[in-house]
Coordinates of C-alpha atoms in Angstrom, one line a residue:
M1 CA -0.1 -0.1 0.2
T2 CA 3.0 2.3 -0.4
C3 CA 3.8 4.3 -3.3
I4 CA 7.7 4.5 -3.9
S5 CA 7.3 7.0 -6.7
D6 CA 5.2 8.8 -9.1
V7 CA 6.2 7.1 -12.1
L8 CA 5.6 3.5 -10.2
R9 CA 2.3 4.8 -8.7
P10 CA -0.2 3.1 -11.3
A11 CA 1.3 -0.5 -11.0
S12 CA 1.4 -0.4 -7.5
L13 CA -2.2 1.1 -6.8
T14 CA -3.6 -1.7 -8.9
V15 CA -1.7 -4.5 -7.3
G16 CA -4.0 -5.8 -4.4
F17 CA -7.5 -5.3 -6.5
T18 CA -6.4 -6.8 -9.5
T19 CA -5.2 -9.7 -7.4
V20 CA -8.8 -10.2 -6.5
L21 CA -10.3 -9.5 -9.7
A22 CA -8.3 -12.0 -11.3
S23 CA -9.1 -14.6 -8.5
L24 CA -13.0 -13.8 -9.6
C25 CA -12.8 -14.5 -12.8
T26 CA -10.4 -17.5 -12.5
G27 CA -11.8 -18.8 -9.0
Q28 CA -8.7 -18.9 -7.3
A29 CA -8.1 -21.7 -4.8
A30 CA -7.0 -19.0 -2.3
H31 CA -9.0 -16.1 -2.2
A32 CA -9.1 -12.7 0.1
D33 CA -12.1 -12.7 1.7
T34 CA -12.2 -9.0 1.8
A35 CA -13.2 -6.0 -0.3
P36 CA -11.0 -6.5 -3.5
A37 CA -9.5 -3.4 -2.6
A38 CA -7.8 -4.4 0.6
G39 CA -4.0 -4.3 0.6
V40 CA -3.7 -2.1 -2.4
M41 CA -1.1 0.2 -3.2
A42 CA 1.6 -2.3 -2.1
T43 CA 5.2 -0.8 -2.2
S44 CA 6.7 -0.8 -5.5
I45 CA 9.9 -2.2 -4.5
R46 CA 10.9 -4.5 -6.8
P47 CA 12.8 -7.6 -5.7
T48 CA 15.9 -8.8 -7.7
S49 CA 15.4 -12.1 -10.0
S50 CA 17.8 -14.4 -11.3
H51 CA 15.1 -15.8 -14.3
P52 CA 15.8 -14.2 -17.9
P53 CA 13.2 -11.9 -18.9
E54 CA 11.4 -14.4 -20.8
K55 CA 10.7 -16.6 -17.9
A56 CA 9.3 -13.6 -16.0
A57 CA 7.1 -12.3 -18.9
V58 CA 3.5 -13.4 -18.5
H59 CA 3.0 -16.5 -16.0
H60 CA 6.1 -16.2 -14.2
V61 CA 6.0 -13.0 -12.7
T62 CA 8.3 -11.9 -9.6
L63 CA 6.2 -10.5 -7.1
P64 CA 7.5 -8.0 -4.7
H65 CA 7.9 -8.9 -1.1
S66 CA 7.0 -12.4 -1.7
P67 CA 9.1 -15.8 -2.1
D68 CA 9.3 -16.8 -5.4
W69 CA 7.1 -20.0 -6.5
G70 CA 8.0 -20.0 -10.0
V71 CA 5.1 -20.8 -12.1
F72 CA 2.7 -20.8 -9.0
N73 CA 3.5 -17.3 -8.7
A74 CA -0.1 -17.1 -10.8
G75 CA -3.0 -15.3 -9.5
K76 CA -0.6 -12.9 -7.2
G77 CA 0.8 -15.9 -5.7
A78 CA -2.6 -17.7 -4.8
A79 CA -1.5 -20.5 -6.9
A80 CA 1.2 -21.5 -4.5
G81 CA -1.6 -22.3 -1.7
F82 CA -0.7 -19.4 0.8
G83 CA -3.2 -16.8 -0.4
T84 CA -2.5 -13.6 -2.6
V85 CA 0.6 -11.6 -1.6
G86 CA 1.4 -8.9 -4.6
G87 CA 2.7 -6.5 -2.0
F88 CA 0.6 -7.1 1.3
G89 CA -0.6 -10.9 1.8
Q90 CA -3.9 -12.0 2.8
A91 CA -1.8 -14.1 5.3
R92 CA 0.7 -11.6 6.6
W93 CA 3.2 -14.2 7.1
A94 CA 3.1 -15.2 3.6
E95 CA 5.2 -11.9 2.7
D96 CA 9.0 -11.7 2.6
W97 CA 10.6 -8.3 2.9
S98 CA 14.0 -9.3 2.5
D99 CA 14.1 -7.8 -1.1
I100 CA 14.4 -4.4 0.7
V101 CA 17.7 -4.7 1.0
N102 CA 18.2 -4.4 -2.7
T103 CA 16.7 -1.2 -2.9
P104 CA 18.4 2.0 -3.3
P105 CA 17.9 4.0 0.5
E106 CA 16.7 7.0 -1.3
Q107 CA 13.7 4.9 -2.6
R108 CA 13.3 3.1 0.7
R109 CA 12.9 6.5 2.4
N110 CA 9.8 7.7 0.6
D111 CA 7.9 5.8 3.0
W112 CA 8.5 6.0 6.7
F113 CA 7.0 2.4 7.2
N114 CA 9.7 0.5 5.2
R115 CA 12.0 1.0 8.1
L116 CA 9.8 -1.7 10.1
K117 CA 10.0 -4.1 7.1
Y118 CA 13.2 -5.3 7.2
I119 CA 15.2 -5.1 10.9
P120 CA 18.3 -6.7 10.9
L121 CA 19.2 -8.0 14.6
T122 CA 22.6 -9.4 13.4
D123 CA 25.6 -7.7 11.6
R124 CA 25.1 -10.4 8.9
G125 CA 21.6 -9.7 8.7
D126 CA 20.3 -13.6 9.0
I127 CA 18.2 -12.5 11.7
W128 CA 15.7 -10.2 10.9
L129 CA 12.3 -8.7 12.0
S130 CA 8.9 -7.5 10.2
I131 CA 6.4 -5.6 11.6
N132 CA 2.8 -5.0 9.9
G133 CA -0.5 -3.8 10.9
E134 CA -3.7 -2.7 10.0
E135 CA -6.6 -0.4 11.4
R136 CA -10.3 -1.3 10.0
L137 CA -13.2 0.9 10.4
R138 CA -16.5 -0.7 9.0
Y139 CA -19.9 0.4 9.0
A140 CA -22.7 -1.7 7.5
F141 CA -26.3 -1.3 7.4
E142 CA -29.0 -3.8 6.5
N143 CA -32.9 -2.6 6.4
Q144 CA -34.1 -6.4 6.6
P145 CA -31.2 -8.7 7.4
Q146 CA -31.5 -12.3 6.8
M147 CA -34.4 -11.6 4.6
G148 CA -36.1 -10.3 7.3
T149 CA -35.7 -13.1 9.8
A150 CA -33.1 -11.8 11.9
G151 CA -35.4 -9.9 14.5
K152 CA -34.0 -6.5 13.5
T153 CA -34.7 -3.8 11.0
N154 CA -32.8 -0.8 10.0
A155 CA -29.6 -2.5 11.9
S156 CA -26.3 -0.7 11.8
R157 CA -23.1 -2.3 12.7
V158 CA -19.9 -0.4 13.5
L159 CA -16.6 -2.7 13.5
L160 CA -13.4 -1.5 14.6
R161 CA -10.3 -3.9 14.1
S162 CA -6.7 -3.4 15.4
Q163 CA -4.4 -6.3 14.1
Y164 CA -0.8 -6.2 14.3
G165 CA 2.2 -8.9 13.7
A166 CA 5.7 -9.3 14.0
D167 CA 7.8 -12.0 11.7
L168 CA 11.1 -13.1 13.1
H169 CA 13.3 -14.8 10.6
L170 CA 15.9 -16.9 12.2
G171 CA 18.3 -17.8 9.2
E172 CA 16.9 -19.5 6.2
H173 CA 15.3 -22.2 7.7
V174 CA 13.4 -20.9 10.7
R175 CA 10.9 -18.6 11.5
A176 CA 8.3 -17.4 14.1
Y177 CA 5.3 -15.1 13.2
A178 CA 2.8 -13.5 16.0
E179 CA -0.3 -11.6 15.4
F180 CA -2.6 -9.9 17.9
L181 CA -6.0 -8.7 17.5
W182 CA -8.3 -6.6 18.8
G183 CA -11.9 -6.0 17.7
E184 CA -14.7 -3.7 18.9
A185 CA -18.3 -3.8 17.5
G186 CA -21.5 -1.5 18.3
G187 CA -24.1 0.2 16.5
S188 CA -28.0 0.3 16.8
N189 CA -30.5 -2.5 16.2
Y190 CA -27.4 -4.8 15.8
Y191 CA -27.3 -8.5 15.9
G192 CA -24.8 -11.5 15.5
Y193 CA -22.2 -10.2 18.2
Q194 CA -22.6 -13.1 20.5
T195 CA -20.7 -15.6 18.4
G196 CA -17.1 -14.0 19.6
V197 CA -16.1 -13.1 16.1
Q198 CA -16.7 -9.4 16.2
R199 CA -16.0 -8.0 20.0
E200 CA -12.6 -9.6 20.4
R201 CA -10.6 -8.5 23.4
L202 CA -6.8 -8.9 22.7
D203 CA -5.6 -12.1 21.8
L204 CA -3.6 -14.1 19.7
Q205 CA -4.9 -14.3 16.4
Q206 CA -2.3 -16.2 14.4
G207 CA 1.1 -17.9 16.2
I208 CA 3.1 -20.1 13.9
L209 CA 6.5 -21.6 14.1
E210 CA 7.8 -22.6 10.6
V211 CA 10.7 -25.1 9.7
K212 CA 11.5 -24.9 5.7
G213 CA 14.5 -25.6 3.3
R214 CA 15.2 -27.8 -0.1
M215 CA 14.8 -31.3 -0.1
L216 CA 14.3 -33.6 -2.9
G217 CA 14.4 -30.9 -5.5
A218 CA 11.5 -29.1 -4.1
R219 CA 10.8 -25.9 -1.3
M220 CA 9.4 -27.9 1.9
G221 CA 8.3 -26.6 4.9
V222 CA 6.1 -27.5 7.9
I223 CA 3.9 -24.6 9.7
G224 CA 2.7 -25.2 13.0
G225 CA 0.5 -23.3 15.2
R226 CA -2.5 -21.0 14.8
Q227 CA -2.8 -19.3 11.2
I228 CA -5.2 -18.8 8.6
F229 CA -5.7 -21.4 5.9
L230 CA -6.5 -20.2 2.2
D231 CA -5.5 -23.8 0.5
A232 CA -9.1 -24.7 -0.6
P233 CA -11.9 -23.7 -2.8
V234 CA -13.3 -20.2 -2.3
T235 CA -17.0 -21.9 -2.3
M236 CA -16.0 -24.3 0.4
Q237 CA -13.6 -22.0 3.0
S238 CA -12.3 -18.7 3.0
A239 CA -10.6 -16.5 6.1
R240 CA -14.0 -15.4 7.1
D241 CA -12.8 -11.6 6.7
L242 CA -16.3 -9.8 7.0
T243 CA -16.1 -10.1 10.7
N244 CA -13.3 -8.5 13.0
A245 CA -11.8 -11.7 13.6
Q246 CA -10.8 -13.9 10.7
Q247 CA -11.3 -17.5 10.8
S248 CA -8.1 -19.1 12.1
W249 CA -7.1 -22.8 12.9
D250 CA -4.9 -24.5 15.5
G251 CA -2.6 -27.3 13.8
F252 CA -0.3 -28.1 11.4
R253 CA 0.4 -28.2 7.4
G254 CA 3.3 -29.4 5.8
Y255 CA 4.1 -28.1 1.7
A256 CA 6.4 -28.9 -1.0
V257 CA 6.7 -26.9 -4.4
W258 CA 8.4 -28.3 -7.3
K259 CA 8.8 -26.8 -10.3
S260 CA 5.4 -27.8 -12.0
F261 CA 3.8 -29.8 -9.1
R262 CA 3.1 -28.8 -5.4
L263 CA 1.3 -30.7 -2.4
D264 CA -0.1 -29.4 0.8
L265 CA -0.9 -31.7 3.7
F266 CA -3.0 -30.3 6.8
D267 CA -4.9 -30.9 9.6
F268 CA -6.6 -28.5 11.8
M269 CA -9.1 -27.8 14.5
Q270 CA -11.0 -24.7 14.6
T271 CA -9.8 -21.7 16.9
N272 CA -12.5 -21.0 19.6
K273 CA -13.3 -17.2 19.4
L274 CA -15.9 -17.3 21.8
P275 CA -14.2 -16.6 25.1
R276 CA -14.2 -12.7 25.7
N277 CA -11.4 -12.5 28.0
V278 CA -8.1 -11.3 27.2
F279 CA -5.8 -14.0 25.5
A280 CA -8.5 -16.6 26.3
D281 CA -9.0 -18.2 23.0
G282 CA -8.7 -21.8 22.9
T283 CA -9.3 -24.6 20.3
N284 CA -12.6 -25.7 19.4
Y285 CA -12.1 -29.4 19.2
N286 CA -15.7 -30.2 17.6
A287 CA -14.6 -28.7 14.3
R288 CA -11.6 -30.3 12.4
M289 CA -10.5 -29.8 8.6
Y290 CA -7.7 -32.0 7.3
G291 CA -6.6 -33.2 3.9
I292 CA -4.4 -32.8 1.2
Y293 CA -4.3 -30.4 -2.0
T294 CA -2.3 -30.6 -5.3
S295 CA -1.6 -28.8 -8.4
T296 CA 0.0 -29.4 -11.2
A297 CA 1.0 -26.8 -13.7
L298 CA 0.5 -28.2 -17.2
P299 CA 2.8 -27.3 -20.1
K300 CA 2.7 -23.7 -21.5
F301 CA 1.2 -23.0 -24.6
S302 CA -0.1 -20.2 -27.3
V303 CA -3.7 -19.4 -28.2
M304 CA -4.5 -16.1 -30.4
G305 CA -1.1 -15.1 -29.8
Q306 CA -1.0 -15.2 -26.4
K307 CA 0.8 -17.4 -23.6
S308 CA -1.4 -19.5 -21.8
Q309 CA -0.9 -21.6 -18.8
I310 CA -3.5 -24.2 -17.3
F311 CA -3.4 -25.6 -13.6
A312 CA -5.1 -28.9 -12.7
D313 CA -5.8 -29.1 -9.1
V314 CA -6.9 -32.6 -7.2
F315 CA -7.7 -32.3 -3.7
F316 CA -9.2 -33.9 -0.5
I317 CA -10.7 -32.2 2.3
G318 CA -12.4 -33.4 5.2
Y319 CA -14.6 -32.0 7.5
L320 CA -15.9 -33.3 11.3
F321 CA -18.0 -31.0 12.8
N322 CA -21.3 -30.5 15.1
G323 CA -23.6 -28.0 16.5
A324 CA -25.9 -25.7 14.8
S325 CA -23.9 -26.0 11.4
A326 CA -24.3 -29.9 11.3
A327 CA -28.0 -29.9 12.1
L328 CA -30.0 -31.0 9.1
A329 CA -33.6 -29.4 7.8
T330 CA -36.6 -31.3 8.6
T331 CA -40.4 -30.7 8.0
T332 CA -41.2 -29.0 11.1
G333 CA -37.5 -27.7 11.9
T334 CA -34.2 -29.4 12.2
Q335 CA -32.4 -32.1 13.4
A336 CA -29.5 -32.0 15.7
G337 CA -26.3 -34.3 15.1
S338 CA -22.6 -34.7 14.0
T339 CA -21.4 -35.2 10.6
R340 CA -18.5 -36.3 8.5
R341 CA -17.9 -34.8 5.3
D342 CA -15.4 -36.3 2.8
N343 CA -15.0 -33.9 0.1
I344 CA -13.0 -35.2 -3.1
G345 CA -12.7 -32.7 -5.9
A346 CA -10.8 -31.4 -9.0
R347 CA -10.3 -28.2 -10.3
V348 CA -8.9 -27.1 -13.8
W349 CA -8.3 -23.3 -14.1
G350 CA -5.9 -20.6 -15.7
N351 CA -5.9 -18.7 -19.0
V352 CA -6.5 -20.0 -22.7
G353 CA -5.5 -17.0 -24.9
P354 CA -7.5 -14.0 -23.7
F355 CA -9.9 -15.9 -21.7
D356 CA -9.8 -17.0 -18.0
I357 CA -11.2 -20.2 -17.2
S358 CA -12.3 -22.2 -13.9
L359 CA -14.1 -25.4 -13.3
T360 CA -14.5 -27.2 -10.0
G361 CA -16.3 -30.2 -9.3
V362 CA -16.6 -31.8 -5.9
F363 CA -18.2 -35.0 -4.6
Q364 CA -18.9 -34.7 -0.8
G365 CA -19.5 -38.4 0.9
G366 CA -19.3 -39.2 4.6
E367 CA -22.0 -39.6 7.2
F368 CA -24.6 -38.1 9.8
R369 CA -25.3 -39.2 13.3
P370 CA -28.4 -38.1 14.8
A371 CA -27.6 -36.8 18.1
G372 CA -29.1 -39.0 21.1
G373 CA -28.7 -42.1 18.6
G374 CA -30.3 -43.4 15.8
A375 CA -29.6 -44.7 12.6
T376 CA -26.4 -43.3 10.8
R377 CA -27.1 -41.8 7.6
P378 CA -24.7 -42.0 4.4
V379 CA -23.8 -38.3 2.7
R380 CA -23.9 -38.0 -1.0
A381 CA -23.7 -34.7 -2.0
Y382 CA -21.9 -32.6 -4.9
A383 CA -20.9 -29.2 -6.2
V384 CA -20.1 -28.0 -9.8
N385 CA -18.6 -24.2 -10.0
G386 CA -17.2 -22.9 -13.3
T387 CA -16.2 -19.5 -14.4
L388 CA -15.4 -18.0 -17.9
G389 CA -14.3 -14.5 -18.4
W390 CA -12.7 -12.2 -20.8
T391 CA -10.5 -9.0 -20.2
A392 CA -9.9 -6.3 -22.8
K393 CA -6.7 -5.6 -22.1
N394 CA -5.7 -3.3 -24.8
L395 CA -8.3 -0.7 -23.2
K396 CA -7.1 1.9 -20.6
A397 CA -9.7 1.0 -18.2
K398 CA -9.0 -2.9 -18.4
P399 CA -12.6 -3.9 -18.3
S400 CA -13.3 -7.7 -17.6
I401 CA -16.6 -9.5 -18.0
A402 CA -16.9 -12.9 -16.8
L403 CA -20.2 -15.4 -16.6
Q404 CA -20.4 -17.6 -13.1
G405 CA -22.3 -20.4 -12.5
D406 CA -22.4 -22.4 -9.6
L407 CA -24.6 -25.5 -8.4
F408 CA -24.7 -27.0 -4.9
S409 CA -27.0 -30.0 -4.2
G410 CA -29.6 -30.1 -1.9
G411 CA -31.4 -32.9 -0.2
S412 CA -35.1 -33.5 1.1
Y413 CA -36.5 -32.5 4.4
H414 CA -39.0 -35.2 4.2
S415 CA -36.4 -37.7 4.1
S416 CA -35.2 -39.3 7.6
D417 CA -33.2 -42.4 6.5
G418 CA -32.0 -41.8 3.6
A419 CA -28.6 -40.3 2.1
V420 CA -28.1 -36.9 2.8
G421 CA -28.0 -34.8 -0.2
T422 CA -27.3 -31.3 0.7
F423 CA -23.9 -30.1 0.3
A424 CA -22.6 -28.6 3.5
T425 CA -20.0 -25.7 3.6
P426 CA -19.5 -25.3 7.3
Y427 CA -16.4 -23.2 7.4
F428 CA -17.4 -20.1 5.9
P429 CA -17.7 -19.8 1.7
L430 CA -16.2 -16.5 0.5
P431 CA -19.0 -14.1 0.7
Y432 CA -17.9 -12.1 -2.3
Y433 CA -18.0 -15.1 -4.5
N434 CA -21.9 -15.1 -4.5
D435 CA -23.5 -13.2 -1.8
V436 CA -22.1 -10.4 0.4
T437 CA -24.9 -9.8 2.5
L438 CA -24.6 -13.6 3.9
A439 CA -28.2 -14.1 3.3
L440 CA -27.4 -16.9 1.2
T441 CA -24.7 -19.5 1.1
S442 CA -23.2 -22.6 -0.8
Q443 CA -26.1 -24.9 0.3
N444 CA -29.0 -26.2 -2.3
L445 CA -28.4 -23.3 -4.4
V446 CA -27.8 -22.9 -8.2
G447 CA -26.6 -19.6 -9.4
I448 CA -25.8 -17.7 -12.5
G449 CA -25.2 -14.3 -13.5
P450 CA -22.3 -11.7 -15.0
V451 CA -19.4 -10.5 -13.2
I452 CA -17.9 -6.7 -14.7
T453 CA -15.1 -5.1 -13.3
A454 CA -13.1 -2.0 -14.6
A455 CA -10.6 0.4 -13.3
P456 CA -11.4 3.7 -14.9
L457 CA -8.7 5.3 -13.0
A458 CA -5.6 3.8 -11.4
N459 CA -6.7 4.2 -7.7
L460 CA -10.6 3.8 -8.7
H461 CA -12.1 0.3 -9.3
L462 CA -15.3 -0.9 -10.0
K463 CA -17.0 -4.1 -9.5
L464 CA -20.9 -5.2 -10.4
H465 CA -21.8 -8.7 -9.6
I466 CA -25.7 -9.8 -10.6
P467 CA -26.3 -13.5 -9.5
V468 CA -30.0 -14.9 -10.0
F469 CA -30.5 -18.0 -7.6
W470 CA -32.9 -21.1 -7.3
R471 CA -33.2 -24.1 -5.1
E472 CA -31.3 -26.8 -6.3
S473 CA -33.9 -29.1 -4.3
T474 CA -37.5 -27.8 -3.8
Q475 CA -38.0 -30.5 -1.4
D476 CA -34.9 -28.9 0.8
A477 CA -34.7 -25.6 2.6
V478 CA -33.0 -22.2 1.9
Y479 CA -30.0 -21.7 3.8
G480 CA -28.0 -18.8 4.8
T481 CA -24.6 -18.3 6.4
G482 CA -24.7 -20.5 9.3
K483 CA -28.7 -20.3 9.2
I484 CA -31.3 -22.6 7.9
Y485 CA -34.7 -20.7 7.3
G486 CA -37.8 -22.1 8.7
W487 CA -40.1 -21.9 5.4
R488 CA -40.8 -25.1 4.5
N489 CA -44.2 -26.1 3.0
G490 CA -44.7 -22.5 2.4
L491 CA -42.5 -22.1 -0.3
S492 CA -43.4 -22.5 -3.8
G493 CA -41.3 -23.0 -7.0
G494 CA -37.5 -23.2 -6.8
F495 CA -36.8 -19.3 -7.9
I496 CA -35.3 -17.7 -4.8
G497 CA -34.2 -14.0 -6.3
T498 CA -31.6 -11.9 -6.8
T499 CA -28.8 -10.3 -5.3
P500 CA -27.3 -7.5 -7.2
Q501 CA -24.0 -6.2 -5.6
T502 CA -21.6 -3.6 -6.8
Q503 CA -18.3 -2.3 -5.3
L504 CA -16.3 1.3 -5.4
A505 CA -12.8 1.2 -4.2
W506 CA -10.8 4.3 -3.7
N507 CA -7.4 4.2 -2.9
F508 CA -6.6 7.8 -2.0
A509 CA -3.7 7.8 -0.3
P510 CA -0.7 5.5 0.3
H511 CA -1.7 2.7 2.9
W512 CA -5.4 4.0 2.5
T513 CA -8.2 2.4 0.9
W514 CA -12.2 3.0 1.2
T515 CA -14.5 0.8 -0.1
H516 CA -18.4 0.9 -0.7
D517 CA -20.3 -2.2 -1.2
I518 CA -23.8 -2.0 -1.9
A519 CA -26.1 -4.4 -2.5
G520 CA -29.9 -5.8 -2.2
F521 CA -32.1 -8.7 -2.2
V522 CA -35.1 -9.2 -4.5
A523 CA -37.0 -12.0 -3.3
S524 CA -39.1 -14.2 -5.7
Q525 CA -42.9 -14.2 -5.7
G526 CA -42.8 -17.6 -3.7
M527 CA -40.3 -16.8 -1.2
H528 CA -42.6 -13.4 -0.7
R529 CA -45.4 -15.8 0.2
A530 CA -43.5 -17.9 2.4
G531 CA -42.5 -14.7 4.5
A532 CA -39.4 -13.4 3.1
K533 CA -38.5 -9.6 2.8
D534 CA -36.6 -7.7 0.2
G535 CA -33.7 -5.9 1.5
A536 CA -31.0 -3.3 0.8
F537 CA -27.5 -3.5 2.3
Y538 CA -24.6 -1.0 2.5
M539 CA -21.1 -1.6 3.5
Q540 CA -18.4 1.0 3.7
T541 CA -14.5 0.1 4.9
M542 CA -11.8 2.5 5.9
E543 CA -8.5 0.7 6.2
F544 CA -5.0 1.7 6.8
K545 CA -2.5 -1.1 6.4
F546 CA 1.4 -1.3 6.3

C-alpha cells in the first residue's frame, strides 16, 4: 500500500485489486475474504530476480515481497496455496520483505513504514524482524437482515479492528510469526455479536513456527500453530474477513513445491473465538478440517498469439463438525447431530489466450449421526462451479466481463433415513464470491450471473455482480450463512430471487483504502408468500495497512 514514486504509482495502486479481480474471473483456490481493494497500493520496491526476462514475462512474474514460487506465482501467488501476496498478503506471514535490502536507500526513505519491514538483528542480517499492522473501521447497514428473519430492522453495525504482527526470521530455515487482534463492535439494532467473532479483547490471532528448506528438488516446509488457511476452493472455505476476527485454525500444514507440481498436507482444529477475556481463545475440538491439496502446472502453450497456462488441481478435504452447522432440515425444524464430510474434488483453471477459465467439481461423501442415537445416514452431495471471463487488456480501464455459474446440491427435509444430499459448507465460503450480505450460502443453491469489473482510474476500481438464484432441490430448505430458514411447505417453486451487488474502491492515499459495497435482495413471489422480505445492504470500509 506504499507508493515509492509517482512513476511507479499506477502499477502499485492496482496490485491488490487486480489480485482479487483475477481470482474472481478464475475462481482462485485462495481468495481474499475482503473487499477487493483491501491491501492495494503495495510498495513498488522490486525484488531482484535470477530468472531471465522470458521466464518472468507473463506467467512467471516476480512478485514484490514474496517468495518466488516459480510458475505458482500465478494469481498474485494464490496458486502456491498461501493466498494472494502482491505486496501485502492475505496471510501477512506469507510476505517476505528481505528483497528490500536491494532497494536504493533514497527509494526506501520515500515511505516511513519501510523501516519496519526489514529490521536486521545481526551484523550479517541473517536474523531479522518485519512488523505489520492494520486498522480497519467498517460500517454496515441492513434494513431487513437475513431476509427479514434476524429479528432486527434497520440494523447498523460499527466494527473496529486493530491487528498487528511481527515476523522473526532466524536464518534461512526457521521463522516465527505472532499476530495480535483487538476487535470492537457497536451500533444500533445490531445482531450477531454473541459468537465472539466481532467483539474480541486482546488475543493471539495467529502464532506459527515454520521450519523450511530444500529437499528432493522441492521447497518444503512445515508450519505449526495458529494460522489462517487458504488452500481450498473459495466456494467451501475462506478467511472469514467480513468479521473483525478472521477464521483461524490450530494445527499444522506441510508443503512441498516443485517446478510444476506442489502438494499441501494439513490437519487443523478451529480456533474457539467465543471466550471474550484477554488471551482466552482456545481450540474448538468439535470442528476439524484435514486433507491434501495438489496442483500441477500443465505445459505452457499459445492461443490467439497469447501465452496460456492451465493448472490441474486434485484435492481431498475432510470435515468433522457438530452443532448448528451440522443440523439437517426437517419438515418442522431441524435435526441435531454430528457429521463427517469427505470432499473429493478437482479443478482446472488458468488462462487460454485472452480468456480466464475455472471449473471445479466436488463429490461430498461421509455420514451423519443423529444426536441422541438413531441410524447413521450416508452423505451423497456434490458441487459444480464454473467461470469464464474475458478482459479487454488493450483498453485503458481494463474492463473485464465473466459469467459465473454454481450448483450446490440439496436434499429433502421429508427424508429421515436415506442419504443426506445437502452439500455442507461449515467453514464460511467467500462472501464476495456469491453474496456479500450473507443471506445465502453454498448449500442447496443454483446461481448464475455476470461479473463485470473495471478500473477507470489507477486508484478507482469498480465491480458489478448480478447473480440469480434457485433452490437446487425444491424439497430442501433455503440456507444462509450459519442459518437454515424456517420456511418449508410455504415455499412454492425453486426460484429464490436475485442479489445485485456493486463495489466502489478508492485508494485515495498510500496505505489507505476506502471501499463501498452496495447490495440488495429481491425475493421471488414464492419467497414473498413464504415470508421472505426484500432488503438493502450498504457497507463502507476505511482501512489503513502497512
